[in-house]
Amino acid sequence: ITGLVAAPLAPFDQNGNLNTQILLSYTELLLANNVIGVYVNGTSGEGSLLCVEERKAIAQGWIEASHGRFQQIIIQVGTDNLKDTMTLATHAENIGATGIAVLPPVYNAPASPDAVATYLEQVSSAAPNTPLFYYHIPAWSGITFPLEDILEASSHRVPTLAGAKCTSSDLSDYCRCLRLHGGKYDILYATD
């Protein structure tokens, strides 16, 4: 992945109601500013605060508004509930997302990089044809293992693993991930 991938805000109106109609103009604005994709329902998109149906509607809204003009539409599907996460992953694949991103549970966080890999493997099985990105945001998630260790633990267990969104100030870890397995993974840097 080369180019800018935006993390858009959730489209709510002044009354707190979901307003996916605005996504068409949001898409036009992003495309006019040379943004090549969107990372939907992440931290900026308030994904962790939304119910499953709201997240599905927002994901569907971005797919419909873009009319295939974005190179990337990555849908963040992680929740604190594996069943909901898998439901969102399947939905993202079914609507044509180019990738899914996964933030593991933060309340009962995985206790090791291998445990993260197990979780990602389960989620991957719900969207077996869609590239998966691990969402690495240690300051918020409390999952502080080096990203390199998580990718290494996942590399042979998660067949759809495509990379990670790295929201960490550990540039050494980030640079190691860029070189891991000969540069196999797309590592989106998101500490801005």
PDB file of C-alpha atoms in Angstrom:
ATOM      1  CA  ILE A   1       0.000   0.000   0.000  1.00  0.00           C
ATOM      2  CA  THR A   2       1.429   3.355  -1.001  1.00  0.00           C
ATOM      3  CA  GLY A   3      -0.329   6.643  -0.501  1.00  0.00           C
ATOM      4  CA  LEU A   4      -2.570   8.180   2.093  1.00  0.00           C
ATOM      5  CA  VAL A   5      -5.212   6.089   3.834  1.00  0.00           C
ATOM      6  CA  ALA A   6      -7.551   8.236   5.927  1.00  0.00           C
ATOM      7  CA  ALA A   7      -9.139   7.203   9.208  1.00  0.00           C
ATOM      8  CA  PRO A   8     -12.519   8.938   8.781  1.00  0.00           C
ATOM      9  CA  LEU A   9     -14.818  10.064  11.553  1.00  0.00           C
ATOM     10  CA  ALA A  10     -18.091   8.250  12.163  1.00  0.00           C
ATOM     11  CA  PRO A  11     -20.887   9.952  10.184  1.00  0.00           C
ATOM     12  CA  PHE A  12     -23.365  11.129  12.809  1.00  0.00           C
ATOM     13  CA  ASP A  13     -25.647  14.135  12.559  1.00  0.00           C
ATOM     14  CA  GLN A  14     -26.142  16.786  15.253  1.00  0.00           C
ATOM     15  CA  ASN A  15     -28.829  14.610  16.912  1.00  0.00           C
ATOM     16  CA  GLY A  16     -26.561  11.580  17.221  1.00  0.00           C
ATOM     17  CA  ASN A  17     -28.191   9.680  14.363  1.00  0.00           C
ATOM     18  CA  LEU A  18     -26.159   7.775  11.815  1.00  0.00           C
ATOM     19  CA  ASN A  19     -25.964   9.711   8.531  1.00  0.00           C
ATOM     20  CA  THR A  20     -24.340   7.592   5.835  1.00  0.00           C
ATOM     21  CA  GLN A  21     -25.678   9.962   3.144  1.00  0.00           C
ATOM     22  CA  ILE A  22     -22.794  12.318   3.945  1.00  0.00           C
ATOM     23  CA  LEU A  23     -20.245   9.676   2.928  1.00  0.00           C
ATOM     24  CA  LEU A  24     -20.554  10.529  -0.768  1.00  0.00           C
ATOM     25  CA  SER A  25     -19.360  14.105  -0.186  1.00  0.00           C
ATOM     26  CA  TYR A  26     -16.783  12.815   2.333  1.00  0.00           C
ATOM     27  CA  THR A  27     -15.482  10.456  -0.382  1.00  0.00           C
ATOM     28  CA  GLU A  28     -15.281  13.297  -2.916  1.00  0.00           C
ATOM     29  CA  LEU A  29     -13.315  15.436  -0.438  1.00  0.00           C
ATOM     30  CA  LEU A  30     -10.827  12.656   0.296  1.00  0.00           C
ATOM     31  CA  LEU A  31     -10.335  11.776  -3.372  1.00  0.00           C
ATOM     32  CA  ALA A  32      -9.815  15.461  -4.238  1.00  0.00           C
ATOM     33  CA  ASN A  33      -6.998  15.465  -1.674  1.00  0.00           C
ATOM     34  CA  ASN A  34      -5.256  12.414  -3.162  1.00  0.00           C
ATOM     35  CA  VAL A  35      -6.324   9.983  -0.446  1.00  0.00           C
ATOM     36  CA  ILE A  36      -6.206   6.443  -1.853  1.00  0.00           C
ATOM     37  CA  GLY A  37      -8.238   4.681   0.812  1.00  0.00           C
ATOM     38  CA  VAL A  38     -10.101   4.678   4.092  1.00  0.00           C
ATOM     39  CA  TYR A  39      -9.629   2.794   7.340  1.00  0.00           C
ATOM     40  CA  VAL A  40     -13.198   2.556   8.617  1.00  0.00           C
ATOM     41  CA  ASN A  41     -14.430   2.091  12.211  1.00  0.00           C
ATOM     42  CA  GLY A  42     -11.048   2.553  13.826  1.00  0.00           C
ATOM     43  CA  THR A  43     -10.292   4.816  16.757  1.00  0.00           C
ATOM     44  CA  SER A  44     -11.099   8.055  14.887  1.00  0.00           C
ATOM     45  CA  GLY A  45     -14.241   6.404  13.549  1.00  0.00           C
ATOM     46  CA  GLU A  46     -15.323   5.501  17.091  1.00  0.00           C
ATOM     47  CA  GLY A  47     -15.638   1.822  16.164  1.00  0.00           C
ATOM     48  CA  SER A  48     -15.345   0.614  19.750  1.00  0.00           C
ATOM     49  CA  LEU A  49     -18.311   2.791  20.758  1.00  0.00           C
ATOM     50  CA  LEU A  50     -20.657   1.594  18.014  1.00  0.00           C
ATOM     51  CA  CYS A  51     -22.981  -1.392  17.969  1.00  0.00           C
ATOM     52  CA  VAL A  52     -22.562  -4.103  15.348  1.00  0.00           C
ATOM     53  CA  GLU A  53     -25.435  -2.794  13.204  1.00  0.00           C
ATOM     54  CA  GLU A  54     -24.021   0.755  13.170  1.00  0.00           C
ATOM     55  CA  ARG A  55     -20.602  -0.573  12.197  1.00  0.00           C
ATOM     56  CA  LYS A  56     -22.112  -2.631   9.384  1.00  0.00           C
ATOM     57  CA  ALA A  57     -24.074   0.369   8.103  1.00  0.00           C
ATOM     58  CA  ILE A  58     -20.983   2.590   8.109  1.00  0.00           C
ATOM     59  CA  ALA A  59     -18.896  -0.060   6.325  1.00  0.00           C
ATOM     60  CA  GLN A  60     -21.620  -0.550   3.716  1.00  0.00           C
ATOM     61  CA  GLY A  61     -21.949   3.221   3.355  1.00  0.00           C
ATOM     62  CA  TRP A  62     -18.258   3.632   2.515  1.00  0.00           C
ATOM     63  CA  ILE A  63     -18.369   0.808  -0.032  1.00  0.00           C
ATOM     64  CA  GLU A  64     -21.411   2.343  -1.734  1.00  0.00           C
ATOM     65  CA  ALA A  65     -20.171   5.945  -1.601  1.00  0.00           C
ATOM     66  CA  SER A  66     -16.782   5.137  -3.088  1.00  0.00           C
ATOM     67  CA  HIS A  67     -18.112   3.315  -6.175  1.00  0.00           C
ATOM     68  CA  GLY A  68     -14.782   1.466  -6.356  1.00  0.00           C
ATOM     69  CA  ARG A  69     -12.721   4.657  -6.557  1.00  0.00           C
ATOM     70  CA  PHE A  70     -10.621   3.985  -3.453  1.00  0.00           C
ATOM     71  CA  GLN A  71      -7.722   1.576  -3.819  1.00  0.00           C
ATOM     72  CA  GLN A  72      -8.234   0.479  -0.221  1.00  0.00           C
ATOM     73  CA  ILE A  73     -11.261   0.195   2.042  1.00  0.00           C
ATOM     74  CA  ILE A  74     -10.062  -1.457   5.217  1.00  0.00           C
ATOM     75  CA  ILE A  75     -12.768  -2.130   7.791  1.00  0.00           C
ATOM     76  CA  GLN A  76     -11.700  -2.388  11.441  1.00  0.00           C
ATOM     77  CA  VAL A  77     -13.761  -5.274  12.837  1.00  0.00           C
ATOM     78  CA  GLY A  78     -12.299  -5.815  16.309  1.00  0.00           C
ATOM     79  CA  THR A  79     -14.544  -5.874  19.367  1.00  0.00           C
ATOM     80  CA  ASP A  80     -14.261  -7.327  22.863  1.00  0.00           C
ATOM     81  CA  ASN A  81     -16.501 -10.187  21.694  1.00  0.00           C
ATOM     82  CA  LEU A  82     -15.058 -12.770  19.282  1.00  0.00           C
ATOM     83  CA  LYS A  83     -18.470 -13.671  17.834  1.00  0.00           C
ATOM     84  CA  ASP A  84     -19.217 -10.019  16.979  1.00  0.00           C
ATOM     85  CA  THR A  85     -15.724  -9.593  15.548  1.00  0.00           C
ATOM     86  CA  MET A  86     -16.184 -12.621  13.313  1.00  0.00           C
ATOM     87  CA  THR A  87     -19.639 -11.394  12.249  1.00  0.00           C
ATOM     88  CA  LEU A  88     -18.151  -8.028  11.271  1.00  0.00           C
ATOM     89  CA  ALA A  89     -15.265  -9.737   9.442  1.00  0.00           C
ATOM     90  CA  THR A  90     -17.659 -11.858   7.389  1.00  0.00           C
ATOM     91  CA  HIS A  91     -19.783  -8.798   6.633  1.00  0.00           C
ATOM     92  CA  ALA A  92     -16.730  -6.815   5.482  1.00  0.00           C
ATOM     93  CA  GLU A  93     -15.716  -9.624   3.145  1.00  0.00           C
ATOM     94  CA  ASN A  94     -19.249 -10.004   1.786  1.00  0.00           C
ATOM     95  CA  ILE A  95     -19.594  -6.302   0.930  1.00  0.00           C
ATOM     96  CA  GLY A  96     -16.246  -6.178  -0.860  1.00  0.00           C
ATOM     97  CA  ALA A  97     -13.831  -4.554   1.591  1.00  0.00           C
ATOM     98  CA  THR A  98     -10.250  -4.754   0.362  1.00  0.00           C
ATOM     99  CA  GLY A  99      -9.071  -5.582   3.880  1.00  0.00           C
ATOM    100  CA  ILE A 100     -10.084  -6.049   7.480  1.00  0.00           C
ATOM    101  CA  ALA A 101      -8.228  -4.751  10.496  1.00  0.00           C
ATOM    102  CA  VAL A 102      -8.408  -6.408  13.882  1.00  0.00           C
ATOM    103  CA  LEU A 103      -7.930  -4.904  17.307  1.00  0.00           C
ATOM    104  CA  PRO A 104      -7.992  -7.832  19.760  1.00  0.00           C
ATOM    105  CA  PRO A 105     -10.085  -7.623  22.927  1.00  0.00           C
ATOM    106  CA  VAL A 106      -8.713  -5.050  25.324  1.00  0.00           C
ATOM    107  CA  TYR A 107     -10.657  -6.015  28.444  1.00  0.00           C
ATOM    108  CA  ASN A 108      -9.470  -9.639  28.434  1.00  0.00           C
ATOM    109  CA  ALA A 109      -6.387  -8.892  26.386  1.00  0.00           C
ATOM    110  CA  PRO A 110      -4.284 -11.690  24.912  1.00  0.00           C
ATOM    111  CA  ALA A 111      -1.438 -12.605  27.279  1.00  0.00           C
ATOM    112  CA  SER A 112       1.265 -13.220  24.660  1.00  0.00           C
ATOM    113  CA  PRO A 113       2.061 -12.722  20.980  1.00  0.00           C
ATOM    114  CA  ASP A 114       0.997 -16.351  20.440  1.00  0.00           C
ATOM    115  CA  ALA A 115      -2.380 -15.597  22.030  1.00  0.00           C
ATOM    116  CA  VAL A 116      -2.780 -12.623  19.671  1.00  0.00           C
ATOM    117  CA  ALA A 117      -1.938 -14.952  16.767  1.00  0.00           C
ATOM    118  CA  THR A 118      -4.591 -17.433  17.925  1.00  0.00           C
ATOM    119  CA  TYR A 119      -7.168 -14.654  18.015  1.00  0.00           C
ATOM    120  CA  LEU A 120      -6.197 -13.373  14.559  1.00  0.00           C
ATOM    121  CA  GLU A 121      -6.343 -16.921  13.203  1.00  0.00           C
ATOM    122  CA  GLN A 122      -9.931 -17.273  14.432  1.00  0.00           C
ATOM    123  CA  VAL A 123     -10.969 -13.944  12.916  1.00  0.00           C
ATOM    124  CA  SER A 124      -9.228 -14.783   9.647  1.00  0.00           C
ATOM    125  CA  SER A 125     -11.364 -17.910   9.328  1.00  0.00           C
ATOM    126  CA  ALA A 126     -14.473 -15.685   9.177  1.00  0.00           C
ATOM    127  CA  ALA A 127     -13.093 -13.768   6.171  1.00  0.00           C
ATOM    128  CA  PRO A 128     -10.795 -16.279   4.477  1.00  0.00           C
ATOM    129  CA  ASN A 129     -10.474 -14.318   1.226  1.00  0.00           C
ATOM    130  CA  THR A 130      -9.784 -10.867   2.654  1.00  0.00           C
ATOM    131  CA  PRO A 131      -6.376  -9.505   3.682  1.00  0.00           C
ATOM    132  CA  LEU A 132      -6.097  -9.028   7.456  1.00  0.00           C
ATOM    133  CA  PHE A 133      -4.227  -6.218   9.194  1.00  0.00           C
ATOM    134  CA  TYR A 134      -3.423  -6.326  12.895  1.00  0.00           C
ATOM    135  CA  TYR A 135      -4.305  -3.021  14.607  1.00  0.00           C
ATOM    136  CA  HIS A 136      -1.327  -2.219  16.840  1.00  0.00           C
ATOM    137  CA  ILE A 137      -2.212   0.613  19.225  1.00  0.00           C
ATOM    138  CA  PRO A 138      -0.483  -0.259  22.530  1.00  0.00           C
ATOM    139  CA  ALA A 139      -1.127   3.025  24.349  1.00  0.00           C
ATOM    140  CA  TRP A 140      -4.872   2.521  23.965  1.00  0.00           C
ATOM    141  CA  SER A 141      -5.215  -1.273  23.920  1.00  0.00           C
ATOM    142  CA  GLY A 142      -2.713  -2.128  26.647  1.00  0.00           C
ATOM    143  CA  ILE A 143      -1.308  -4.849  24.361  1.00  0.00           C
ATOM    144  CA  THR A 144       2.326  -3.803  24.533  1.00  0.00           C
ATOM    145  CA  PHE A 145       4.181  -6.686  22.887  1.00  0.00           C
ATOM    146  CA  PRO A 146       6.430  -5.537  20.060  1.00  0.00           C
ATOM    147  CA  LEU A 147       4.567  -5.549  16.759  1.00  0.00           C
ATOM    148  CA  GLU A 148       7.410  -7.562  15.258  1.00  0.00           C
ATOM    149  CA  ASP A 149       6.751 -10.377  17.768  1.00  0.00           C
ATOM    150  CA  ILE A 150       3.021 -10.386  16.972  1.00  0.00           C
ATOM    151  CA  LEU A 151       3.646 -10.526  13.218  1.00  0.00           C
ATOM    152  CA  GLU A 152       6.238 -13.262  13.661  1.00  0.00           C
ATOM    153  CA  ALA A 153       3.888 -15.345  15.835  1.00  0.00           C
ATOM    154  CA  SER A 154       1.091 -14.864  13.297  1.00  0.00           C
ATOM    155  CA  SER A 155       3.083 -15.290  10.094  1.00  0.00           C
ATOM    156  CA  HIS A 156       2.539 -19.034   9.652  1.00  0.00           C
ATOM    157  CA  ARG A 157      -0.835 -19.273  11.381  1.00  0.00           C
ATOM    158  CA  VAL A 158      -2.873 -16.508   9.766  1.00  0.00           C
ATOM    159  CA  PRO A 159      -2.988 -17.172   6.018  1.00  0.00           C
ATOM    160  CA  THR A 160      -4.595 -13.808   5.231  1.00  0.00           C
ATOM    161  CA  LEU A 161      -2.149 -11.715   7.284  1.00  0.00           C
ATOM    162  CA  ALA A 162      -1.229  -8.742   5.092  1.00  0.00           C
ATOM    163  CA  GLY A 163       0.340  -6.405   7.645  1.00  0.00           C
ATOM    164  CA  ALA A 164      -0.561  -3.996  10.406  1.00  0.00           C
ATOM    165  CA  LYS A 165      -1.628  -0.513  11.260  1.00  0.00           C
ATOM    166  CA  CYS A 166       1.111   0.675  13.612  1.00  0.00           C
ATOM    167  CA  THR A 167      -0.030   3.377  16.001  1.00  0.00           C
ATOM    168  CA  SER A 168       3.056   3.349  18.182  1.00  0.00           C
ATOM    169  CA  SER A 169       5.972   5.698  18.698  1.00  0.00           C
ATOM    170  CA  ASP A 170       8.451   2.784  18.724  1.00  0.00           C
ATOM    171  CA  LEU A 171      10.129   3.531  15.400  1.00  0.00           C
ATOM    172  CA  SER A 172      12.691   0.750  15.856  1.00  0.00           C
ATOM    173  CA  ASP A 173       9.915  -1.838  16.055  1.00  0.00           C
ATOM    174  CA  TYR A 174       8.160  -0.223  13.079  1.00  0.00           C
ATOM    175  CA  CYS A 175      11.344  -0.351  10.960  1.00  0.00           C
ATOM    176  CA  ARG A 176      11.972  -3.993  11.894  1.00  0.00           C
ATOM    177  CA  CYS A 177       8.423  -4.802  10.767  1.00  0.00           C
ATOM    178  CA  LEU A 178       9.006  -3.120   7.405  1.00  0.00           C
ATOM    179  CA  ARG A 179      11.918  -5.524   6.813  1.00  0.00           C
ATOM    180  CA  LEU A 180      10.310  -8.633   8.344  1.00  0.00           C
ATOM    181  CA  HIS A 181      10.233 -11.603   5.961  1.00  0.00           C
ATOM    182  CA  GLY A 182      11.817  -9.530   3.202  1.00  0.00           C
ATOM    183  CA  GLY A 183       9.280  -6.708   3.411  1.00  0.00           C
ATOM    184  CA  LYS A 184       6.325  -9.059   3.002  1.00  0.00           C
ATOM    185  CA  TYR A 185       3.912  -6.967   5.070  1.00  0.00           C
ATOM    186  CA  ASP A 186       2.243  -3.616   4.500  1.00  0.00           C
ATOM    187  CA  ILE A 187       2.810  -1.609   7.674  1.00  0.00           C
ATOM    188  CA  LEU A 188       0.653   1.508   7.823  1.00  0.00           C
ATOM    189  CA  TYR A 189       2.210   4.098  10.116  1.00  0.00           C
ATOM    190  CA  ALA A 190      -0.474   5.975  11.995  1.00  0.00           C
ATOM    191  CA  THR A 191       1.149   7.989  14.754  1.00  0.00           C
ATOM    192  CA  ASP A 192       0.500  11.483  13.473  1.00  0.00           C
TER     193      ASP A 192
END
